[in-house]
């Protein structure tokens, strides 16, 4: 199993493009990716939403992903965005 560590060096991740860069940095020959959030202090809702898209896509491609050193406030925002997406799918699209 080949491992890759992606260190996020920006303190502020505000744009969808920041999440897309993570996908571009993931190497095709890696089967296990560690994304290190130790330097990150803030993420926007836009980043969180796109990061969830990237995360789901990488998992569908068969990659195992570990989020490392993520501050509780960042985890909470990701969870909130994930719940909001699920609620939208259930209420508006009739999907679960």
PDB file of C-alpha atoms in Angstrom, residues 4 25 48 56:
ATOM      1  CA  UNK A   4       0.979   9.892   0.530  1.00  0.00           C
ATOM      2  CA  UNK A  25      -2.043  16.691  -5.483  1.00  0.00           C
ATOM      3  CA  UNK A  48     -15.964  22.567   3.091  1.00  0.00           C
ATOM      4  CA  UNK A  56     -16.196  11.413  -1.855  1.00  0.00           C
TER       5      UNK A  56
END
